[in-house]
Amino acid sequence: MKQSEPHILVIFGASGDLTKRKLIPALYELHTQQFLPEKFAVLGVSRTNLPDDVFRTKMKEFLPQQPQLQESVDAFLEHLYYQKLSTSDAVEYPVLKARLGELGKSLSIPENYIFYLSTPPNLYQIIPESLATVGLNDKSNGFKRLIIEKPFGTDIKSAQALNKNLLNYFDEDQLYRIDHYLGKETVQNMLVTRFSNGIFEPIWNHNFIHHIEITSAETLGVEDRGGYYDHSGAMRDMVQNHLMQVVGLVAMEPPVIIEADAIRNEILKVFQSLRPIKETEVEKFVIRGQYTQSHIGKELVKGYREESGVDDHSRTETFLAIKFFIDNFRWAGVPFYIRTGKKLPARVTEVVIHFKNTPHHLFGNQAGTEPVSNQLVLRIQPDEGILLKIGMKVPGAGFRVQTVNMNFHYNELSDVYLPSAYGRLLLDCMQGDATLYARGDAVEKAWEFVQPILNAWQNNPDIPIYGYPAGTWGPEVTDDLMDDGLWRFPCKNLAHDGEYCEL
């Protein structure tokens, strides 16, 4: 792997949870694996007034505490600095520029800067403009890159406005819209599974695939995020960003080369081929639900509307299932299904490719024979791996057939370093590789697809929101979306499918 150029990473919102729990630990991982350049610094920026040593002490709480690692931890902390700044006040940005100049001079680091916006979305327009006013967007004297956390807007209009504003101050090749889902090794492996194996790509189309199912389930409820979640919901929180990007990787055409623009061009083509769901069709293709009070084991679990910060009459969806089509040559007529929700029986994210049955049921009349449905399961989390379901003969007389599993687990690669999602994406940005970052035009296309659904919910109060007991697989009517199949009921263990999993 090529070495990153010397640079300074500036984290806006350095006192927030994301910085402490994800970014700093991810950077420490990269440091221990010697992926960071020798000349490297992190400058935390926030409104709180902290000396460098106090900032380092606060960050140390979120790094390994084992005595044998303290020398490594202390060496990493030496790269951390802090600058007090009111990020919403443009007149303070000359102070930031001056501090960057001082750090660069004292550490012999050129003017290569990465700006990470770990801030509320209302600052996504203010910070880029303020950086530009003091020339911190000028890439003629060193690279300048801007990492933006989701949400990339809350609807199509705000997404378009955000993109337009960002492009006023930074070029598209300087913008890195981060989606931590794309940093997961198992998500990236979908490309390898498809395009490096001659047995899959020839059958990855409507001639052999019956339907595709994508599930992202959580056992947790909204916990202490009720105030935020009630203004977001499953559509904005999971589908428009994370799961649509997974759809893009599953359905894309082979890129000419494994390079950022080539891959992102193919993902955009998938989004351009999505068959629109009209407002009048939403009830036919979309099911939404809310978890209700229920007993899980012996514990009484409260319903969504009883959660702190949630409106008593909220119609925000905690569960969502969508059926849709991709109208191109590869996927003509193949239904895609997305299902996501909170307070479901298992925490699991996976893609299931359901292949068509054989044209002649040669063993269909044998007593005790179950119908064989070939499936390829690409497990993203947990128990990451791949599961292939095929029909095999049961030993003994006759030709009784049953479905068996062939599986591979990532934990079998015990001698391979697997970086965290944020670690992988931060390293990619340091090296100028935007392959796993969302591009502005694709973000807008994804919003364009989901916007009519959001409009229908807002404009038509008669569209139902179904209750489902906490700890179940969502509203019963979800099964009606499937034409002639059944949802897979995944468990924490990849191969233990078809069982009802307890929380």
Tab-separated table of C-alpha atoms in Angstrom, residues 54-411:
chain	number	residue	atom	x	y	z
A	54	VAL	CA	-5.748	18.544	28.224
A	55	PHE	CA	-7.151	17.597	24.804
A	56	ARG	CA	-4.705	14.703	24.617
A	57	THR	CA	-5.711	13.521	28.088
A	58	LYS	CA	-9.394	13.573	27.123
A	59	MET	CA	-8.721	11.579	23.955
A	60	LYS	CA	-6.563	9.071	25.845
A	61	GLU	CA	-9.674	7.829	27.693
A	62	PHE	CA	-10.934	6.328	24.420
A	63	LEU	CA	-7.705	4.543	23.505
A	64	PRO	CA	-6.451	1.151	24.770
A	65	GLN	CA	-5.692	1.108	28.494
A	66	GLN	CA	-3.437	-1.974	28.619
A	67	PRO	CA	-0.069	-1.125	30.240
A	68	GLN	CA	1.907	-2.781	27.434
A	69	LEU	CA	0.350	-0.395	24.889
A	70	GLN	CA	0.902	2.874	26.756
A	71	GLU	CA	4.152	3.677	24.958
A	72	SER	CA	2.374	3.345	21.605
A	73	VAL	CA	-0.606	5.390	22.852
A	74	ASP	CA	1.637	8.167	24.163
A	75	ALA	CA	3.557	8.283	20.872
A	76	PHE	CA	0.287	8.699	18.992
A	77	LEU	CA	-1.018	11.409	21.350
A	78	GLU	CA	2.043	13.526	20.514
A	79	HIS	CA	0.461	14.069	17.086
A	80	LEU	CA	-2.704	15.648	18.598
A	81	TYR	CA	-3.221	19.408	18.959
A	82	TYR	CA	-6.160	21.652	19.739
A	83	GLN	CA	-7.476	25.044	18.660
A	84	LYS	CA	-10.376	26.944	20.236
A	85	LEU	CA	-12.616	28.339	17.481
A	86	SER	CA	-16.193	29.461	17.094
A	87	THR	CA	-16.855	27.513	13.899
A	88	SER	CA	-19.967	29.526	13.025
A	89	ASP	CA	-18.060	32.840	13.082
A	90	ALA	CA	-16.153	33.511	9.853
A	91	VAL	CA	-14.017	36.271	11.406
A	92	GLU	CA	-12.173	33.677	13.539
A	93	TYR	CA	-10.858	31.608	10.632
A	94	PRO	CA	-7.650	33.646	10.174
A	95	VAL	CA	-6.721	32.283	13.624
A	96	LEU	CA	-7.157	28.728	12.297
A	97	LYS	CA	-5.057	29.486	9.231
A	98	ALA	CA	-2.313	30.984	11.377
A	99	ARG	CA	-2.288	27.937	13.692
A	100	LEU	CA	-2.043	25.586	10.720
A	101	GLY	CA	0.879	27.630	9.426
A	102	GLU	CA	2.631	27.416	12.799
A	103	LEU	CA	2.107	23.654	13.045
A	104	GLY	CA	3.281	23.111	9.496
A	105	LYS	CA	6.427	25.135	10.059
A	106	SER	CA	7.332	23.514	13.398
A	107	LEU	CA	6.602	19.954	12.188
A	108	SER	CA	7.903	20.421	8.607
A	109	ILE	CA	4.512	19.526	7.113
A	110	PRO	CA	3.522	21.104	3.767
A	111	GLU	CA	0.140	22.765	3.276
A	112	ASN	CA	-1.752	19.505	2.820
A	113	TYR	CA	-4.959	19.719	4.833
A	114	ILE	CA	-7.976	17.472	5.381
A	115	PHE	CA	-10.987	19.111	7.038
A	116	TYR	CA	-13.418	16.711	8.750
A	117	LEU	CA	-16.866	18.148	9.517
A	118	SER	CA	-17.901	16.225	12.632
A	119	THR	CA	-20.497	18.908	13.318
A	120	PRO	CA	-24.273	19.479	13.134
A	121	PRO	CA	-25.460	19.719	9.500
A	122	ASN	CA	-26.355	23.410	9.867
A	123	LEU	CA	-22.592	24.134	9.791
A	124	TYR	CA	-22.047	22.284	6.490
A	125	GLN	CA	-22.653	25.527	4.602
A	126	ILE	CA	-20.881	27.889	6.984
A	127	ILE	CA	-17.550	26.061	7.458
A	128	PRO	CA	-16.671	25.556	3.741
A	129	GLU	CA	-17.402	29.212	3.000
A	130	SER	CA	-15.349	30.357	5.974
A	131	LEU	CA	-12.423	28.146	4.948
A	132	ALA	CA	-12.574	29.583	1.447
A	133	THR	CA	-12.509	33.194	2.678
A	134	VAL	CA	-9.026	32.610	4.138
A	135	GLY	CA	-7.766	30.543	1.190
A	136	LEU	CA	-7.886	27.163	2.923
A	137	ASN	CA	-9.595	25.678	-0.137
A	138	ASP	CA	-6.707	26.536	-2.463
A	139	LYS	CA	-5.188	23.281	-3.734
A	140	SER	CA	-2.447	24.956	-5.803
A	141	ASN	CA	-0.003	24.836	-2.869
A	142	GLY	CA	-0.952	21.438	-1.424
A	143	PHE	CA	-4.088	19.270	-1.346
A	144	LYS	CA	-7.187	20.496	0.492
A	145	ARG	CA	-9.931	17.907	1.123
A	146	LEU	CA	-13.258	18.220	2.899
A	147	ILE	CA	-14.967	15.229	4.564
A	148	ILE	CA	-18.708	15.643	5.183
A	149	GLU	CA	-20.694	13.365	7.480
A	150	LYS	CA	-24.279	12.377	6.673
A	151	PRO	CA	-27.002	13.533	6.465
A	152	PHE	CA	-26.402	14.966	3.007
A	153	GLY	CA	-29.620	16.941	3.198
A	154	THR	CA	-33.025	15.963	4.574
A	155	ASP	CA	-34.848	15.951	1.227
A	156	ILE	CA	-34.109	16.489	-2.457
A	157	LYS	CA	-34.190	20.298	-2.234
A	158	SER	CA	-31.842	20.541	0.755
A	159	ALA	CA	-29.469	17.985	-0.827
A	160	GLN	CA	-29.316	20.018	-4.036
A	161	ALA	CA	-28.775	23.230	-2.070
A	162	LEU	CA	-25.992	21.620	-0.017
A	163	ASN	CA	-24.202	20.317	-3.119
A	164	LYS	CA	-24.503	23.680	-4.831
A	165	ASN	CA	-23.111	25.467	-1.795
A	166	LEU	CA	-20.191	23.054	-1.386
A	167	LEU	CA	-19.262	23.432	-5.055
A	168	ASN	CA	-19.141	27.211	-4.643
A	169	TYR	CA	-16.049	26.787	-2.475
A	170	PHE	CA	-14.553	23.340	-3.200
A	171	ASP	CA	-14.232	21.286	-6.383
A	172	GLU	CA	-15.983	17.904	-6.533
A	173	ASP	CA	-12.631	16.105	-6.414
A	174	GLN	CA	-11.959	17.810	-3.054
A	175	LEU	CA	-15.261	16.619	-1.510
A	176	TYR	CA	-15.523	13.338	0.393
A	177	ARG	CA	-19.066	12.490	1.548
A	178	ILE	CA	-18.438	9.775	4.098
A	179	ASP	CA	-20.772	6.805	4.593
A	180	HIS	CA	-19.227	4.420	7.116
A	181	TYR	CA	-21.192	1.505	5.610
A	182	LEU	CA	-18.967	1.664	2.546
A	183	GLY	CA	-15.911	1.335	4.791
A	184	LYS	CA	-16.900	-2.169	5.846
A	185	GLU	CA	-14.716	-4.862	4.298
A	186	THR	CA	-17.751	-7.043	3.630
A	187	VAL	CA	-19.450	-4.297	1.608
A	188	GLN	CA	-16.337	-3.847	-0.516
A	189	ASN	CA	-16.034	-7.604	-0.913
A	190	MET	CA	-19.279	-7.632	-2.889
A	191	LEU	CA	-17.315	-6.153	-5.791
A	192	VAL	CA	-14.654	-8.846	-5.495
A	193	THR	CA	-17.222	-11.646	-5.159
A	194	ARG	CA	-18.958	-10.512	-8.323
A	195	PHE	CA	-16.162	-9.437	-10.602
A	196	SER	CA	-13.297	-11.787	-9.717
A	197	ASN	CA	-15.246	-15.054	-9.904
A	198	GLY	CA	-16.264	-16.500	-13.262
A	199	ILE	CA	-19.061	-18.526	-11.646
A	200	PHE	CA	-21.043	-15.499	-10.411
A	201	GLU	CA	-20.934	-12.677	-12.953
A	202	PRO	CA	-22.439	-14.725	-15.846
A	203	ILE	CA	-25.525	-15.518	-13.746
A	204	TRP	CA	-25.793	-12.107	-12.034
A	205	ASN	CA	-28.814	-10.996	-14.070
A	206	HIS	CA	-32.547	-11.440	-14.677
A	207	ASN	CA	-32.076	-14.736	-16.499
A	208	PHE	CA	-30.978	-16.510	-13.318
A	209	ILE	CA	-31.946	-14.313	-10.346
A	210	HIS	CA	-35.512	-14.354	-9.062
A	211	HIS	CA	-35.252	-11.495	-6.553
A	212	ILE	CA	-32.793	-9.716	-4.274
A	213	GLU	CA	-33.381	-9.000	-0.612
A	214	ILE	CA	-31.437	-6.537	1.541
A	215	THR	CA	-31.968	-6.516	5.305
A	216	SER	CA	-30.518	-4.208	7.942
A	217	ALA	CA	-32.011	-5.038	11.328
A	218	GLU	CA	-31.251	-3.677	14.778
A	219	THR	CA	-32.216	-5.091	18.162
A	220	LEU	CA	-31.948	-1.684	19.828
A	221	GLY	CA	-34.677	0.936	19.864
A	222	VAL	CA	-34.035	4.657	19.578
A	223	GLU	CA	-32.484	4.701	23.088
A	224	ASP	CA	-31.576	8.308	23.964
A	225	ARG	CA	-31.847	9.532	20.348
A	226	GLY	CA	-35.635	9.908	20.330
A	227	GLY	CA	-35.548	13.662	19.722
A	228	TYR	CA	-33.294	13.240	16.671
A	229	TYR	CA	-34.876	10.069	15.330
A	230	ASP	CA	-38.427	11.437	15.436
A	231	HIS	CA	-37.391	14.002	12.816
A	232	SER	CA	-35.487	11.446	10.773
A	233	GLY	CA	-37.006	7.963	10.659
A	234	ALA	CA	-35.773	4.809	8.963
A	235	MET	CA	-35.963	6.292	5.453
A	236	ARG	CA	-33.582	9.165	6.144
A	237	ASP	CA	-31.494	7.346	8.752
A	238	MET	CA	-30.810	4.122	6.811
A	239	VAL	CA	-32.366	3.749	3.378
A	240	GLN	CA	-31.549	6.917	1.440
A	241	ASN	CA	-27.859	6.674	2.252
A	242	HIS	CA	-26.498	3.340	3.572
A	243	LEU	CA	-28.805	0.852	1.895
A	244	MET	CA	-29.098	2.654	-1.442
A	245	GLN	CA	-25.300	2.586	-1.670
A	246	VAL	CA	-25.414	-1.181	-1.056
A	247	VAL	CA	-28.015	-1.481	-3.837
A	248	GLY	CA	-25.643	0.389	-6.129
A	249	LEU	CA	-22.787	-2.040	-5.449
A	250	VAL	CA	-24.993	-5.120	-5.877
A	251	ALA	CA	-26.609	-3.967	-9.115
A	252	MET	CA	-23.841	-2.032	-10.899
A	253	GLU	CA	-22.226	-3.041	-14.179
A	254	PRO	CA	-18.528	-4.004	-14.174
A	255	PRO	CA	-16.389	-0.858	-14.134
A	256	VAL	CA	-13.667	-0.520	-16.755
A	257	ILE	CA	-11.053	-0.222	-13.982
A	258	ILE	CA	-11.114	-0.291	-10.177
A	259	GLU	CA	-10.877	3.456	-9.814
A	260	ALA	CA	-13.053	6.024	-8.037
A	261	ASP	CA	-14.787	7.685	-11.000
A	262	ALA	CA	-15.271	4.421	-12.909
A	263	ILE	CA	-16.990	2.725	-9.959
A	264	ARG	CA	-19.040	5.774	-8.974
A	265	ASN	CA	-20.157	6.247	-12.583
A	266	GLU	CA	-21.624	2.731	-12.549
A	267	ILE	CA	-23.380	3.310	-9.208
A	268	LEU	CA	-24.914	6.484	-10.619
A	269	LYS	CA	-26.225	4.527	-13.621
A	270	VAL	CA	-28.018	2.157	-11.233
A	271	PHE	CA	-29.726	5.081	-9.503
A	272	GLN	CA	-30.653	6.582	-12.871
A	273	SER	CA	-32.312	3.263	-13.775
A	274	LEU	CA	-34.491	3.016	-10.654
A	275	ARG	CA	-38.151	2.790	-11.578
A	276	PRO	CA	-39.845	5.732	-9.825
A	277	ILE	CA	-42.442	4.951	-7.174
A	278	LYS	CA	-45.202	7.502	-7.704
A	279	GLU	CA	-46.985	9.080	-4.755
A	280	THR	CA	-50.144	7.212	-5.714
A	281	GLU	CA	-48.249	3.869	-5.670
A	282	VAL	CA	-46.619	4.173	-2.252
A	283	GLU	CA	-49.144	1.955	-0.436
A	284	LYS	CA	-48.513	-0.792	-2.996
A	285	PHE	CA	-44.716	-0.785	-2.783
A	286	VAL	CA	-43.851	0.549	0.688
A	287	ILE	CA	-44.710	-0.674	4.195
A	288	ARG	CA	-43.828	1.378	7.265
A	289	GLY	CA	-44.209	0.518	10.913
A	290	GLN	CA	-43.532	1.509	14.514
A	291	TYR	CA	-42.555	-0.827	17.323
A	292	THR	CA	-45.067	-1.103	20.144
A	293	GLN	CA	-44.851	-2.195	23.757
A	294	SER	CA	-44.080	-5.876	24.148
A	295	HIS	CA	-42.502	-8.474	26.392
A	296	ILE	CA	-39.100	-9.687	25.209
A	297	GLY	CA	-38.377	-12.643	27.399
A	298	LYS	CA	-39.438	-11.476	30.857
A	299	GLU	CA	-38.692	-7.828	30.196
A	300	LEU	CA	-41.446	-5.358	29.335
A	301	VAL	CA	-40.150	-3.149	26.506
A	302	LYS	CA	-41.790	0.203	25.889
A	303	GLY	CA	-43.111	1.235	22.509
A	304	TYR	CA	-41.628	3.911	20.253
A	305	ARG	CA	-44.164	6.597	21.196
A	306	GLU	CA	-43.265	6.060	24.865
A	307	GLU	CA	-39.579	6.763	24.247
A	308	SER	CA	-38.027	9.995	25.563
A	309	GLY	CA	-38.174	12.842	23.052
A	310	VAL	CA	-40.787	11.156	20.812
A	311	ASP	CA	-44.121	12.802	20.044
A	312	ASP	CA	-47.120	10.978	21.566
A	313	HIS	CA	-48.798	10.956	18.147
A	314	SER	CA	-45.645	10.423	16.084
A	315	ARG	CA	-45.981	8.863	12.630
A	316	THR	CA	-42.234	8.458	12.179
A	317	GLU	CA	-41.316	5.012	10.857
A	318	THR	CA	-38.999	2.757	12.881
A	319	PHE	CA	-39.498	-0.023	10.301
A	320	LEU	CA	-39.525	0.215	6.530
A	321	ALA	CA	-39.863	-2.292	3.711
A	322	ILE	CA	-39.730	-1.316	0.030
A	323	LYS	CA	-40.214	-3.243	-3.193
A	324	PHE	CA	-38.721	-1.644	-6.295
A	325	PHE	CA	-37.309	-2.381	-9.746
A	326	ILE	CA	-34.227	-1.378	-11.733
A	327	ASP	CA	-35.193	-0.857	-15.359
A	328	ASN	CA	-32.130	-1.828	-17.363
A	329	PHE	CA	-31.027	-4.831	-19.430
A	330	ARG	CA	-29.437	-6.679	-16.505
A	331	TRP	CA	-32.276	-6.363	-13.995
A	332	ALA	CA	-35.450	-6.137	-16.093
A	333	GLY	CA	-38.320	-7.618	-14.088
A	334	VAL	CA	-36.246	-8.573	-11.010
A	335	PRO	CA	-37.820	-7.228	-7.795
A	336	PHE	CA	-35.508	-5.774	-5.167
A	337	TYR	CA	-36.611	-5.687	-1.540
A	338	ILE	CA	-35.200	-3.530	1.263
A	339	ARG	CA	-36.112	-4.113	4.904
A	340	THR	CA	-34.781	-2.175	7.882
A	341	GLY	CA	-35.994	-1.520	11.376
A	342	LYS	CA	-35.397	-1.144	15.082
A	343	LYS	CA	-36.360	-3.558	17.886
A	344	LEU	CA	-36.177	-6.551	15.541
A	345	PRO	CA	-35.150	-10.070	16.680
A	346	ALA	CA	-31.529	-9.911	15.476
A	347	ARG	CA	-28.855	-7.331	14.739
A	348	VAL	CA	-27.852	-8.199	11.201
A	349	THR	CA	-27.114	-6.628	7.827
A	350	GLU	CA	-26.965	-8.804	4.726
A	351	VAL	CA	-27.756	-9.152	1.032
A	352	VAL	CA	-29.554	-12.286	-0.168
A	353	ILE	CA	-29.476	-13.259	-3.849
A	354	HIS	CA	-32.418	-15.598	-4.536
A	355	PHE	CA	-31.789	-17.612	-7.704
A	356	LYS	CA	-34.543	-19.007	-9.898
A	357	ASN	CA	-35.544	-22.634	-9.468
A	358	THR	CA	-34.485	-25.212	-12.034
A	359	PRO	CA	-36.927	-25.274	-14.983
A	360	HIS	CA	-37.787	-28.939	-14.386
A	361	HIS	CA	-38.476	-30.211	-10.856
A	362	LEU	CA	-36.830	-33.574	-11.414
A	363	PHE	CA	-36.924	-34.511	-7.726
A	364	GLY	CA	-40.099	-32.653	-6.849
A	365	ASN	CA	-42.205	-35.788	-6.527
A	366	GLN	CA	-39.881	-37.608	-4.134
A	367	ALA	CA	-41.345	-38.148	-0.650
A	368	GLY	CA	-39.693	-35.996	1.986
A	369	THR	CA	-38.043	-33.747	-0.579
A	370	GLU	CA	-38.159	-30.036	0.046
A	371	PRO	CA	-38.056	-27.547	-2.838
A	372	VAL	CA	-34.514	-26.313	-3.394
A	373	SER	CA	-34.097	-22.562	-3.475
A	374	ASN	CA	-30.503	-21.598	-4.203
A	375	GLN	CA	-29.447	-18.535	-2.271
A	376	LEU	CA	-26.218	-16.589	-1.946
A	377	VAL	CA	-26.046	-14.655	1.320
A	378	LEU	CA	-23.500	-11.843	1.597
A	379	ARG	CA	-23.302	-11.066	5.315
A	380	ILE	CA	-22.131	-7.534	6.110
A	381	GLN	CA	-22.434	-7.794	9.905
A	382	PRO	CA	-22.096	-9.606	12.297
A	383	ASP	CA	-20.422	-13.015	11.744
A	384	GLU	CA	-19.210	-11.565	8.448
A	385	GLY	CA	-18.975	-14.028	5.595
A	386	ILE	CA	-20.662	-15.692	2.627
A	387	LEU	CA	-23.273	-18.454	2.683
A	388	LEU	CA	-24.336	-20.499	-0.368
A	389	LYS	CA	-27.432	-22.685	-0.096
A	390	ILE	CA	-27.635	-25.657	-2.477
A	391	GLY	CA	-29.599	-28.915	-2.766
A	392	MET	CA	-27.915	-32.207	-1.809
A	393	LYS	CA	-29.076	-35.825	-1.709
A	394	VAL	CA	-29.923	-37.261	1.695
A	395	PRO	CA	-27.943	-40.522	2.197
A	396	GLY	CA	-30.018	-43.671	1.754
A	397	ALA	CA	-32.470	-45.102	-0.744
A	398	GLY	CA	-34.208	-42.864	-3.242
A	399	PHE	CA	-33.469	-39.280	-4.147
A	400	ARG	CA	-34.545	-37.234	-1.177
A	401	VAL	CA	-33.095	-33.731	-1.447
A	402	GLN	CA	-32.537	-31.147	1.237
A	403	THR	CA	-30.925	-27.718	1.270
A	404	VAL	CA	-27.438	-27.541	2.804
A	405	ASN	CA	-25.081	-24.668	3.551
A	406	MET	CA	-21.619	-23.929	2.224
A	407	ASN	CA	-20.117	-21.006	4.094
A	408	PHE	CA	-17.004	-18.898	4.594
A	409	HIS	CA	-16.376	-16.666	7.625
A	410	TYR	CA	-14.070	-13.664	7.615
A	411	ASN	CA	-12.745	-14.557	11.046
